[in-house]
Amino acid sequence: MKYKITDKQLESVIFLYLDNQDFIPIEKGDNIYFANSEGDEYSQIRYDKDDGWCYVHSKLVDEISRFFSLEESDSKHFIGIWVENTLQMRVTDTSSH
């Protein structure tokens, strides 16, 4: 069975998914890192306060893409909006690494 959902509904579900990851924002210098725990060596998301760039770990992009049947570019877009809303700061671009 197929269901049709609006972009806004999809966005809400993805945001809920990201909220439930319980990321810990860690501010260091001009960057804000979203890590799974305080002791994590690598962050899932890094936001650069100087230029507004959002860097997302490729595993998170793949996870969102597979779970929601999205293209990677769409997943990065939704993650960028989530970061914007979470931090109340403008995201100028989103890339994965």
Short mmCIF file of C-alpha atoms in Angstrom, two decimals:
data_model
loop_
_atom_site.label_atom_id
_atom_site.label_comp_id
_atom_site.label_asym_id
_atom_site.label_seq_id
_atom_site.Cartn_x
_atom_site.Cartn_y
_atom_site.Cartn_z
CA MET A 1 0.00 0.00 0.00
CA LYS A 2 1.28 3.45 -0.88
CA TYR A 3 0.65 6.63 1.05
CA LYS A 4 1.05 10.18 -0.12
CA ILE A 5 2.51 12.62 2.35
CA THR A 6 3.30 16.26 1.92
CA ASP A 7 6.82 17.70 2.11
CA LYS A 8 5.86 19.36 5.40
CA GLN A 9 4.75 16.02 6.86
CA LEU A 10 7.97 14.37 5.70
CA GLU A 11 9.99 17.21 7.18
CA SER A 12 8.20 16.79 10.52
CA VAL A 13 8.91 13.06 10.63
CA ILE A 14 12.59 13.55 9.73
CA PHE A 15 12.91 16.27 12.38
CA LEU A 16 11.37 13.94 14.96
CA TYR A 17 13.83 11.23 13.90
CA LEU A 18 16.77 13.63 14.30
CA ASP A 19 15.43 14.95 17.63
CA ASN A 20 15.28 11.36 18.91
CA GLN A 21 18.98 10.87 18.12
CA ASP A 22 19.64 12.89 21.30
CA PHE A 23 22.61 14.68 19.77
CA ILE A 24 24.69 16.69 22.19
CA PRO A 25 25.66 20.12 20.80
CA ILE A 26 29.27 20.95 21.67
CA GLU A 27 30.52 24.44 20.93
CA LYS A 28 34.23 24.80 20.19
CA GLY A 29 35.54 28.03 18.73
CA ASP A 30 33.60 28.94 15.60
CA ASN A 31 32.01 25.48 15.30
CA ILE A 32 29.12 23.66 16.88
CA TYR A 33 29.38 19.87 16.80
CA PHE A 34 26.45 17.48 17.18
CA ALA A 35 27.82 14.32 18.79
CA ASN A 36 26.18 11.17 20.12
CA SER A 37 27.92 11.62 23.48
CA GLU A 38 30.36 13.96 25.20
CA GLY A 39 33.26 11.56 24.65
CA ASP A 40 32.66 10.88 20.96
CA GLU A 41 35.75 11.28 18.84
CA TYR A 42 33.70 12.22 15.77
CA SER A 43 30.60 14.34 15.41
CA GLN A 44 27.64 13.50 13.22
CA ILE A 45 27.12 17.13 12.23
CA ARG A 46 29.38 20.19 12.34
CA TYR A 47 28.07 23.72 11.90
CA ASP A 48 30.51 26.52 11.06
CA LYS A 49 29.27 29.75 12.64
CA ASP A 50 31.49 31.92 10.41
CA ASP A 51 30.14 30.88 7.02
CA GLY A 52 26.96 28.98 7.94
CA TRP A 53 28.14 25.73 6.36
CA CYS A 54 26.78 22.50 7.75
CA TYR A 55 28.92 19.39 7.37
CA VAL A 56 27.14 16.07 7.88
CA HIS A 57 28.82 12.69 8.37
CA SER A 58 28.07 10.55 5.31
CA LYS A 59 26.80 7.68 7.49
CA LEU A 60 24.04 9.92 8.85
CA VAL A 61 23.10 11.05 5.33
CA ASP A 62 22.99 7.41 4.20
CA GLU A 63 20.91 6.44 7.23
CA ILE A 64 18.32 9.16 6.57
CA SER A 65 18.30 8.41 2.83
CA ARG A 66 17.70 4.69 3.32
CA PHE A 67 15.19 5.02 6.14
CA PHE A 68 13.03 7.61 4.34
CA SER A 69 13.74 6.48 0.74
CA LEU A 70 15.27 9.84 -0.18
CA GLU A 71 18.05 10.98 -2.45
CA GLU A 72 21.19 12.02 -0.56
CA SER A 73 20.73 15.63 -1.64
CA ASP A 74 17.22 15.67 -0.13
CA SER A 75 18.50 14.15 3.11
CA LYS A 76 21.22 16.81 3.37
CA HIS A 77 18.62 19.49 2.69
CA PHE A 78 16.35 18.30 5.51
CA ILE A 79 19.29 17.91 7.91
CA GLY A 80 20.35 21.48 7.09
CA ILE A 81 16.87 22.80 7.88
CA TRP A 82 16.84 20.80 11.13
CA VAL A 83 20.19 22.36 12.13
CA GLU A 84 18.88 25.81 11.24
CA ASN A 85 15.79 25.31 13.41
CA THR A 86 17.71 23.70 16.27
CA LEU A 87 20.40 26.38 16.49
CA GLN A 88 18.27 29.30 15.29
CA MET A 89 21.16 30.15 12.93
CA ARG A 90 21.21 30.35 9.16
CA VAL A 91 22.61 27.38 7.23
CA THR A 92 24.06 28.57 3.90
CA ASP A 93 24.97 25.14 2.53
CA THR A 94 25.04 21.49 3.59
CA SER A 95 27.60 18.93 2.48
CA SER A 96 28.60 15.46 3.61
CA HIS A 97 32.01 14.03 4.38
#
